[in-house]
Amino acid sequence: MSPHVRRAAIAAAAATLVAGAVYGSAQAQEDTSQGPSVQQAETLRDAASASGRFVGTAVNDGRLYDGNYSSIVASEFSSVTAENVMKWDTVQPSQGNFNFSGGDRLVDFAQQNNQQVYGHTLVWHSQLPSWVSNGGFNAEQLNAVMENHITEVVSHYAGQVAYWDVVNEAFNDDGTLRQSVFQQTIGEEYIANAFRAADAADPNAKLCINDYSTDGINAKSNAMYDLVSSLLDQGVPIDCVGFQSHLILDQLPSDYQENLQRFSDLGLEVIVTELDIRIQDPADSSDLQRQAEQYQQVVSSCVAVSGCAGVTVWGISDADSWVPGTFPGYGAACPWDEYLQPKPAYDGILTGFGG
Ligand code: XIL
């Protein structure tokens, strides 16, 4: 275990204790005021906290001030991830002009509700403004642009963001490195450079690499495993691996837990960062039941792996999900329906956490 990993692990344990204590005392007060005869429904965050994990959701900034939406986010989740407003195209749309307004709103919301903020994301080929992707920078210049972005964003949120997805979607599905502008211009060392810059800006934030279709054991997750092993060997400050887990109904990899476990065995935290389970239209009640079972399996896999810190779902409701727009013919991927009513998947998550 690298010193950085060890330090982060200790900080994580302390944070879990503090969060549990604060939230536990709030619950105790609620229970007393309502009297012993009123059964308070257990929330996802109660159940996750009892299992020593966090439960998060992606938050759509434009929906935060719908009272129904925001009260679900506040009461059911212990962690929030900005769905879009901490991405490069929002935060630094033109060179040197930083816009933290959306991210700051989310941090305020989280602080009001005793929630952790999961930062997403610093270096990614997508939602990257063209001044970066087509800027014509040489290696040295682009590395400086990248490190400056990381330094500005991470130091702005230092002490307020618990985890950062430092590098997002670095791989192609065959396990080769994606030919992003960073890879093409700087070369593979952009990854180590990004982690070092983030660590310098906030040594206490936990630093993750995140990807999709790495959820089972396959060429892409093997390449991720080799990369993070080599980063650890080089002393690069990496703490965690994020598994997006944008899943398709009935296609949950059978080795999902085994895959999380092998990364955890490296001494890294593992996190389910963007869970949703999409269903081919129209979803019927049998589909929704199997979806609930598969949500439960993902969550119970996290609970079974000691290094798994938590599970974040990619949006609460089918009304806001990115799925129909990105995967035409699919939908119903989230734990709440389009009327913000909990679906069977909600109970699957609760049960997965032991609730
Ligand atoms: C998605 C958002 O949900 C959409 O609103 C946006 O239009 C595109 O990005 N992997 C990621 C997330 O890391 O940032 C993506 O979020 C979903 C896939």
mmCIF file of C-alpha atoms and ligand atoms in Angstrom, residues 58 60 82-84 87 120-121 124 126-127 165 168-169 210 212 244 246 274 314 320-323 326, ligand 1:
data_model
loop_
_atom_site.group_PDB
_atom_site.id
_atom_site.type_symbol
_atom_site.label_atom_id
_atom_site.label_comp_id
_atom_site.label_asym_id
_atom_site.label_seq_id
_atom_site.Cartn_x
_atom_site.Cartn_y
_atom_site.Cartn_z
ATOM 1 C CA ALA A 58 -25.741 12.573 -9.798
ATOM 2 C CA ASN A 60 -28.865 17.883 -12.337
ATOM 3 C CA ALA A 82 -22.454 17.099 -10.237
ATOM 4 C CA GLU A 83 -23.965 15.563 -13.377
ATOM 5 C CA ASN A 84 -22.432 18.289 -15.549
ATOM 6 C CA LYS A 87 -16.918 19.437 -16.185
ATOM 7 C CA HIS A 120 -16.600 14.859 -11.512
ATOM 8 C CA THR A 121 -14.438 15.275 -13.593
ATOM 9 C CA TRP A 124 -11.894 13.885 -20.028
ATOM 10 C CA SER A 126 -15.793 14.752 -23.762
ATOM 11 C CA GLN A 127 -17.495 17.986 -22.715
ATOM 12 C CA ASP A 165 -12.538 11.648 -10.837
ATOM 13 C CA ASN A 168 -12.291 9.841 -16.943
ATOM 14 C CA GLU A 169 -12.650 7.266 -19.744
ATOM 15 C CA ASN A 210 -13.116 6.282 -13.667
ATOM 16 C CA TYR A 212 -17.317 2.457 -18.221
ATOM 17 C CA GLN A 244 -19.405 3.736 -13.918
ATOM 18 C CA HIS A 246 -24.047 2.029 -16.935
ATOM 19 C CA GLU A 274 -22.637 6.141 -12.185
ATOM 20 C CA TRP A 314 -26.643 8.378 -12.205
ATOM 21 C CA ASP A 320 -34.054 13.344 -15.887
ATOM 22 C CA SER A 321 -31.960 10.371 -16.959
ATOM 23 C CA TRP A 322 -29.388 10.768 -19.738
ATOM 24 C CA VAL A 323 -30.340 7.287 -21.033
ATOM 25 C CA THR A 326 -28.043 8.661 -25.503
HETATM 26 C C1 XIL B 1 -23.614 12.603 -19.031
HETATM 27 C C2 XIL B 1 -24.718 13.471 -18.440
HETATM 28 O O1 XIL B 1 -25.577 12.636 -17.701
HETATM 29 C C3 XIL B 1 -25.474 14.173 -19.523
HETATM 30 O O2 XIL B 1 -26.401 15.122 -18.970
HETATM 31 C C4 XIL B 1 -24.521 14.914 -20.466
HETATM 32 O O3 XIL B 1 -25.243 15.463 -21.533
HETATM 33 C C5 XIL B 1 -23.460 13.972 -20.973
HETATM 34 O O4 XIL B 1 -22.782 13.358 -19.890
HETATM 35 N N1 XIL B 1 -20.062 8.995 -18.343
HETATM 36 C C6 XIL B 1 -19.746 10.077 -17.544
HETATM 37 C C7 XIL B 1 -20.759 11.122 -17.285
HETATM 38 O O5 XIL B 1 -18.647 10.100 -16.964
HETATM 39 O O6 XIL B 1 -20.182 12.385 -17.111
HETATM 40 C C8 XIL B 1 -21.808 11.161 -18.385
HETATM 41 O O7 XIL B 1 -22.819 12.099 -17.993
HETATM 42 C C9 XIL B 1 -22.375 9.790 -18.635
HETATM 43 C C10 XIL B 1 -21.282 8.843 -19.084
#
